Short mmCIF file of C-alpha atoms in Angstrom, two decimals:
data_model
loop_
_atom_site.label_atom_id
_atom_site.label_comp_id
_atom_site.label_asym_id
_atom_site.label_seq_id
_atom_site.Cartn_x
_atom_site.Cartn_y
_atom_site.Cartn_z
CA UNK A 136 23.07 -0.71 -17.64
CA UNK A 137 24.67 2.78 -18.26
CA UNK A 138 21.17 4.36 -18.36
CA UNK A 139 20.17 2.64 -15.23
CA UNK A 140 23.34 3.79 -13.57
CA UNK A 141 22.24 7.24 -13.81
CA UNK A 142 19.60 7.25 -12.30
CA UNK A 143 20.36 4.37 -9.54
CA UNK A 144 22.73 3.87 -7.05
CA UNK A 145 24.89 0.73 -8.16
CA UNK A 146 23.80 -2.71 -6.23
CA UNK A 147 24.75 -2.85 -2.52
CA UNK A 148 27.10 -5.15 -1.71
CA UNK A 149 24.06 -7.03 -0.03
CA UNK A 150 23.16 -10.63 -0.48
CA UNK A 151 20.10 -9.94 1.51
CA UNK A 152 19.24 -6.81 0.22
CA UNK A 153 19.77 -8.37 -3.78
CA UNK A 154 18.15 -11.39 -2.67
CA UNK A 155 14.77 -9.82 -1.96
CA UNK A 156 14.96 -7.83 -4.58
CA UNK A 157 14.96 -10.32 -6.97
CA UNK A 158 12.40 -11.92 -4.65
CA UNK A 159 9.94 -8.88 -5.42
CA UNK A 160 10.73 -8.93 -9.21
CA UNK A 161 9.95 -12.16 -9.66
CA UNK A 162 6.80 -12.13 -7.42
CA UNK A 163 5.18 -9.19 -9.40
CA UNK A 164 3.11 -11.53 -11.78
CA UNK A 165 2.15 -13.23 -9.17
CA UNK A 166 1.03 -10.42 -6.85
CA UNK A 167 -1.73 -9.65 -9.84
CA UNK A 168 -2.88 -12.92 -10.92
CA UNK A 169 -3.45 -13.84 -7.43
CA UNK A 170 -5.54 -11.08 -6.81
CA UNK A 171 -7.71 -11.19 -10.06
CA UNK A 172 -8.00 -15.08 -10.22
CA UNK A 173 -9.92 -14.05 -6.41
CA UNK A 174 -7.54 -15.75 -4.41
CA UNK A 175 -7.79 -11.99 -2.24
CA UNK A 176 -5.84 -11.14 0.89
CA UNK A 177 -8.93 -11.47 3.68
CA UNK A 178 -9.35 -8.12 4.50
CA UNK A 179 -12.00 -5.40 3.99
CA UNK A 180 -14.62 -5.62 1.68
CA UNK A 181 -12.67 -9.38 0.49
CA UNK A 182 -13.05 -11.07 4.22
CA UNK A 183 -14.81 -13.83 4.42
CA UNK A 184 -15.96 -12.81 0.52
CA UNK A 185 -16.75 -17.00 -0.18
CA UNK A 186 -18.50 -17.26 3.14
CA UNK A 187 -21.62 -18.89 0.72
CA UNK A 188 -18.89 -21.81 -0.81
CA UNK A 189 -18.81 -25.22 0.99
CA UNK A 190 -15.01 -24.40 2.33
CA UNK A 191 -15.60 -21.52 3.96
CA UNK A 192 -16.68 -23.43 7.30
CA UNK A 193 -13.09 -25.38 7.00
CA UNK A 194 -11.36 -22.05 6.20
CA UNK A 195 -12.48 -20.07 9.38
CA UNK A 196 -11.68 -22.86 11.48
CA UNK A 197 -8.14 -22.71 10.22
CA UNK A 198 -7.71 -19.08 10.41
CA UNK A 199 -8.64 -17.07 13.31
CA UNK A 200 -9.80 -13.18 12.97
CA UNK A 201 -9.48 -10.23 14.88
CA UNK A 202 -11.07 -7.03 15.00
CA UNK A 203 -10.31 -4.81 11.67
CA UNK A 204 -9.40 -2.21 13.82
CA UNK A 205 -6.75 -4.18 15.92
CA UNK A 206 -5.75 -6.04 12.53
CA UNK A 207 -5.33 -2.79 10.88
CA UNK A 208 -3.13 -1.47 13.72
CA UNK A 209 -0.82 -4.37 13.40
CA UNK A 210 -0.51 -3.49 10.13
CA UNK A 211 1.40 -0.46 10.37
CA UNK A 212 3.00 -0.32 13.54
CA UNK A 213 6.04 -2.48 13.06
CA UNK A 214 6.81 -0.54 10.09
CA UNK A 215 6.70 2.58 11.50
CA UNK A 216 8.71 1.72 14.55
CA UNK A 217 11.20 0.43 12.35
CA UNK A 218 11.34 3.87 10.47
CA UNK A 219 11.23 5.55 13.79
CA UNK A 220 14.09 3.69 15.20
CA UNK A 221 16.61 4.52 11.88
CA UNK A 222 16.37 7.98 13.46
CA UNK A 223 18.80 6.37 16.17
CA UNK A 224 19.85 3.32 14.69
CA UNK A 225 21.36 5.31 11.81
CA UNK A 226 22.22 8.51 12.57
CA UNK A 227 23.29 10.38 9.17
CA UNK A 228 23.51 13.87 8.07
CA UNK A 229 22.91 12.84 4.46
CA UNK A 230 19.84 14.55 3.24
CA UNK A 231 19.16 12.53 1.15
CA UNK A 232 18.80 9.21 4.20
CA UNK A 233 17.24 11.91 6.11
CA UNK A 234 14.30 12.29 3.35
CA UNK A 235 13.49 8.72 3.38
CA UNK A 236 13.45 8.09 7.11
CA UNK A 237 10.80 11.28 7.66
CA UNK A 238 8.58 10.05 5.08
CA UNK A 239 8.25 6.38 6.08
CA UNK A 240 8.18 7.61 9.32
CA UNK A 241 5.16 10.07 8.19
CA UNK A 242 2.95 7.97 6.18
CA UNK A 243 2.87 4.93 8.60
CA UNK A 244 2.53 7.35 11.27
CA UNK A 245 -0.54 8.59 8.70
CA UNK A 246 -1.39 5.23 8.28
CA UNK A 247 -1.93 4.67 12.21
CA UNK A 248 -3.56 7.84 12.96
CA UNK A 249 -6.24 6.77 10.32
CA UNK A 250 -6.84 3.22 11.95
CA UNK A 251 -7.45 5.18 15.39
CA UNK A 252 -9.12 8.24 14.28
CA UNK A 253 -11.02 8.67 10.70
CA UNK A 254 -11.86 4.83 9.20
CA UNK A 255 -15.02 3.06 10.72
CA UNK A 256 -15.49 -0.38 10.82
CA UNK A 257 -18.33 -3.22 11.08
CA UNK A 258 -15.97 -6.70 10.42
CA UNK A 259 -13.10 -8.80 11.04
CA UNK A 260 -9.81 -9.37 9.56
CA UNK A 261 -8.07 -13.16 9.38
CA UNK A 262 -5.12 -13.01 11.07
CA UNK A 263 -2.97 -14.63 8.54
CA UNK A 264 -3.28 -11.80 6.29
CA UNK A 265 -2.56 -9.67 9.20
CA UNK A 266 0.94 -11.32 9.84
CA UNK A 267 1.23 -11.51 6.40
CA UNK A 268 0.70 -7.54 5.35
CA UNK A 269 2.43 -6.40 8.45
CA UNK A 270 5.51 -8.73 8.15
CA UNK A 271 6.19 -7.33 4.51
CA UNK A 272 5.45 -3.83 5.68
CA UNK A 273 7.97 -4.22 8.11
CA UNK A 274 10.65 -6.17 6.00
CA UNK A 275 10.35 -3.27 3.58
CA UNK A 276 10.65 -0.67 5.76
CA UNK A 277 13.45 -2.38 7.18
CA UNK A 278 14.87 -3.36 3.92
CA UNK A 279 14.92 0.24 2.18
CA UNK A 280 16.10 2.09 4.48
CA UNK A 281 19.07 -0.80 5.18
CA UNK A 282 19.89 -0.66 1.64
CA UNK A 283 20.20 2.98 1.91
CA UNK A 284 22.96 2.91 4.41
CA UNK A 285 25.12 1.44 1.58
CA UNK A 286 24.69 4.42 -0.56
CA UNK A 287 26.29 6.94 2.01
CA UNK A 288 29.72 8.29 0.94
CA UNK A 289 28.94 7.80 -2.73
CA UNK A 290 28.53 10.25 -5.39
CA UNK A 291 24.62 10.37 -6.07
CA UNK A 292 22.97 9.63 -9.65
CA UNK A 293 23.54 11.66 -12.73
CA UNK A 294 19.96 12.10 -12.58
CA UNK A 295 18.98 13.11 -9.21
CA UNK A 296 15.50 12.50 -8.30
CA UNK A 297 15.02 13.14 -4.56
CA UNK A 298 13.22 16.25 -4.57
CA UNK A 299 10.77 15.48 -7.53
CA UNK A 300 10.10 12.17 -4.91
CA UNK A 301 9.32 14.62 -1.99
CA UNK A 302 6.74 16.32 -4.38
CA UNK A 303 5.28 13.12 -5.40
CA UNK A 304 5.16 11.65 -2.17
CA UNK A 305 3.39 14.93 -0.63
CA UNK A 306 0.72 14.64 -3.43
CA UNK A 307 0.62 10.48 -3.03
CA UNK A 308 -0.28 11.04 0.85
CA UNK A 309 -2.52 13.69 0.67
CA UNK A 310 -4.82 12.80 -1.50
CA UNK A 311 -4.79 8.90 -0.23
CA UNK A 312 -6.01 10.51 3.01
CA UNK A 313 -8.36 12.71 1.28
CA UNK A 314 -10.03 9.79 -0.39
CA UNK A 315 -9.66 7.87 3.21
CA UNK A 316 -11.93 10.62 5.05
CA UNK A 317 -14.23 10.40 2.20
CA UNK A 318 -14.38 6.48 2.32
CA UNK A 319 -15.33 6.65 6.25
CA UNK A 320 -18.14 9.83 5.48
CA UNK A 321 -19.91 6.88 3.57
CA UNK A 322 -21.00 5.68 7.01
CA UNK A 323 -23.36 7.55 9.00
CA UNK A 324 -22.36 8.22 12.77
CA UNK A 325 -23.28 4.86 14.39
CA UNK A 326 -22.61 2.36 11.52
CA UNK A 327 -19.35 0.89 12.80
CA UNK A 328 -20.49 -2.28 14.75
CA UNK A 329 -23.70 -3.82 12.51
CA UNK A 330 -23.56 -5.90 9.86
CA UNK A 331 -21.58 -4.55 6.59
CA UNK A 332 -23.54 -1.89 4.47
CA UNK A 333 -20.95 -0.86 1.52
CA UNK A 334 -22.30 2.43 -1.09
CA UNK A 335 -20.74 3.45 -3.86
CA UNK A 336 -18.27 5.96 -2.92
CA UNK A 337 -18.52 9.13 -4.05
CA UNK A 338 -16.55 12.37 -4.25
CA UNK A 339 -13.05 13.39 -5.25
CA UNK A 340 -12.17 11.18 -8.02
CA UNK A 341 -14.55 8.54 -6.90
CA UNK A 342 -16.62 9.64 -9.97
CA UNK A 343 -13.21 8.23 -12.22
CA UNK A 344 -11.80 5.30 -10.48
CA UNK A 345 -12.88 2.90 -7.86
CA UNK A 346 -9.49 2.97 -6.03
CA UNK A 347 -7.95 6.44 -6.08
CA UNK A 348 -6.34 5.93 -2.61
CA UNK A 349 -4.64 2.89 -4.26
CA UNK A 350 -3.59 5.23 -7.29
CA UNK A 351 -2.66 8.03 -4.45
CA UNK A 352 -0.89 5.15 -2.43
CA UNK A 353 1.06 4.00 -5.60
CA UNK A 354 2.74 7.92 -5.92
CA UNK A 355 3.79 7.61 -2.24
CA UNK A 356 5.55 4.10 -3.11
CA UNK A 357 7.15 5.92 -6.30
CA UNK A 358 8.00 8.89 -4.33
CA UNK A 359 9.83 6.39 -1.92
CA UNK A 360 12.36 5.25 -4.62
CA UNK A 361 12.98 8.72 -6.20
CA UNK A 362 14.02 9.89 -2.72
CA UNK A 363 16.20 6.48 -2.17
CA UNK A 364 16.60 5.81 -5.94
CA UNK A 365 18.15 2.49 -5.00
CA UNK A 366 17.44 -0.79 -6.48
CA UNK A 367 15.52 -2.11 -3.78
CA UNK A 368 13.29 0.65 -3.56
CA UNK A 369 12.29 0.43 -7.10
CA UNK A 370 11.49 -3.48 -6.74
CA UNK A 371 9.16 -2.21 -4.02
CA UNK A 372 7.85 0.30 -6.07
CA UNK A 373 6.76 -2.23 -8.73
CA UNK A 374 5.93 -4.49 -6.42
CA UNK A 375 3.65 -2.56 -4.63
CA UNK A 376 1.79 -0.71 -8.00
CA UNK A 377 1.61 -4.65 -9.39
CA UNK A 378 -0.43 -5.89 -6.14
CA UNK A 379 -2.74 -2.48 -6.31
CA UNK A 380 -3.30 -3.00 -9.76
CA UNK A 381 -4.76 -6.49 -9.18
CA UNK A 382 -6.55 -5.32 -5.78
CA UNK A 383 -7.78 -2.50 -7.75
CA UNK A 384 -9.08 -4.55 -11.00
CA UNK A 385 -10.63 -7.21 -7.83
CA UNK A 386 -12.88 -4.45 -6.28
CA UNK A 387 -14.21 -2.64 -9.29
CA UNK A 388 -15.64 -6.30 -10.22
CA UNK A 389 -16.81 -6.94 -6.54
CA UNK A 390 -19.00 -3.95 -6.86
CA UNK A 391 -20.07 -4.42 -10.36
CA UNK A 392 -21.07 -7.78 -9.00
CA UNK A 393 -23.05 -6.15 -5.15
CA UNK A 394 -24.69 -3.34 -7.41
CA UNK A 395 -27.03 -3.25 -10.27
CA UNK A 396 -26.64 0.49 -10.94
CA UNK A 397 -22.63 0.51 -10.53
CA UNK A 398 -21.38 3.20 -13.20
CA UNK A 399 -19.66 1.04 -15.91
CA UNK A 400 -17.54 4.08 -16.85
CA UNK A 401 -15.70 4.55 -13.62
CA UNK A 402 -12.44 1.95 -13.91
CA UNK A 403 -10.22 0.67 -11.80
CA UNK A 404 -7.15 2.48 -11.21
CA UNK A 405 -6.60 5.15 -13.80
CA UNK A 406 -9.13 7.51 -15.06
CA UNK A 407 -10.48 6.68 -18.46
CA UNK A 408 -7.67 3.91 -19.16
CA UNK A 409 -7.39 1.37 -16.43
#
């Protein structure tokens, strides 16, 4: 407890707040099992992935889709209202609150800009998962920057982390974009509204891992909770690198299992390891 003390705010006096964090916690094993058992959120590559399986008639009749591009949108834009509104919601001169507000605010803003302007699409997404994604995007906004409010007026960690988490979150967004642009070059100019043609991506450290805009997306979540270095923000840090880490470990098998001549050397996650 003393070591976690200096480097975390103490608990906020929060029953919501502690709630979900023990929430995420105990969700993390789930979050990966789900994922590499196959039972995927519908979206991208894993929409509609069991459309050859008997249920799969029952299954769209259940769920309605919408467009990737609108389900995308939905997404991200609760959250990043939610971080936009803290700007007048919560007005604070603590540098520290300020941090965190700019860069939710900037990399759902990213996030949006990117479903508008560089990724191309050819599909659908189920709207469950939609509601799904964008109600826990928006929870978590909510959530971290709520239980940040509880930190102001206190003396900050022994340790303190906040500008090592602008550094990582500057390197987490950057290169998840990079590897975003080079995701949407894979299509020519045209391809968005035929049927689904997925390549093996290449580029950047494409040639490593599968998913190096999950691995550039997990920095951004870790850069989150150095800036906040609250409790809450480190359950969503975990939370978030457990559910990549299964998403991750899902699509290098879906393309070992759509191409013959996938690269068995390029993993996961993490170069050479994972």
């Amino acid at each position: 407890m003393e070591m976690a003390t200096s480097f975390l705010f103490p608990p906020p006096p929060s029953i919501l707040v502690n709630t979900m964090t023990v929430v995420g916690l105990a969700a993390l094993p789930i979050m990966v099992w789900s994922e590499v058992r196959g039972n995927n959120l519908k979206y991208s590559k894993f929409n509609n992935n069991n459309a050859s399986s008997p249920s799969s008639s029952s299954q769209k009749q259940r769920f309605s889709s919408v467009s990737s591009r609108t389900g995308m949108l939905c997404l991200y834009t609760p959250a990043f209202l939610a971080a936009s509104a803290s700007f007048f919601l919560s007005p604070s001169q603590d540098l520290r609150f300020l941090l965190l507000k700019s860069a939710l605010s900037l990399h759902f803003f990213k996030r949006i800009f990117e479903v508008l302007f560089i990724h191309k699409y050819s599909g659908e997404m189920a709207s469950d998962a939609a509601f799904t994604i964008s109600s826990g995007y928006f929870s978590s906004a909510a959530l971290v920057l709520y239980s940040q409010s509880f930190t102001l007026g206190l003396p900050g960690p022994g340790l303190d982390l906040k500008f090592y988490g602008v550094v990582m979150f500057v390197v987490g967004i950057v290169g998840n974009m990079y590897h975003h642009v080079l995701l949407a070059k894979l299509r020519k100019e045209g391809e968005g509204g035929g049927k689904k043609e997925y390549k093996i991506p290449k580029g950047g450290l494409f040639g490593a891992v599968i998913c190096p805009h999950y691995m550039f997306e997990i920095l951004v979540f870790w850069g989150f909770f150095m800036i906040s270095q609250t409790i809450y923000s480190l359950s969503l840090a975990m939370s978030t690198t457990f559910y990549l880490v299964g998403r991750s470990y899902a699509t290098r098998r879906w393309y070992l299992s759509k191409f013959d001549d996938f690269p068995k050397h390029i993993k996961a996650l993490i170069p050479f390891v994972f």
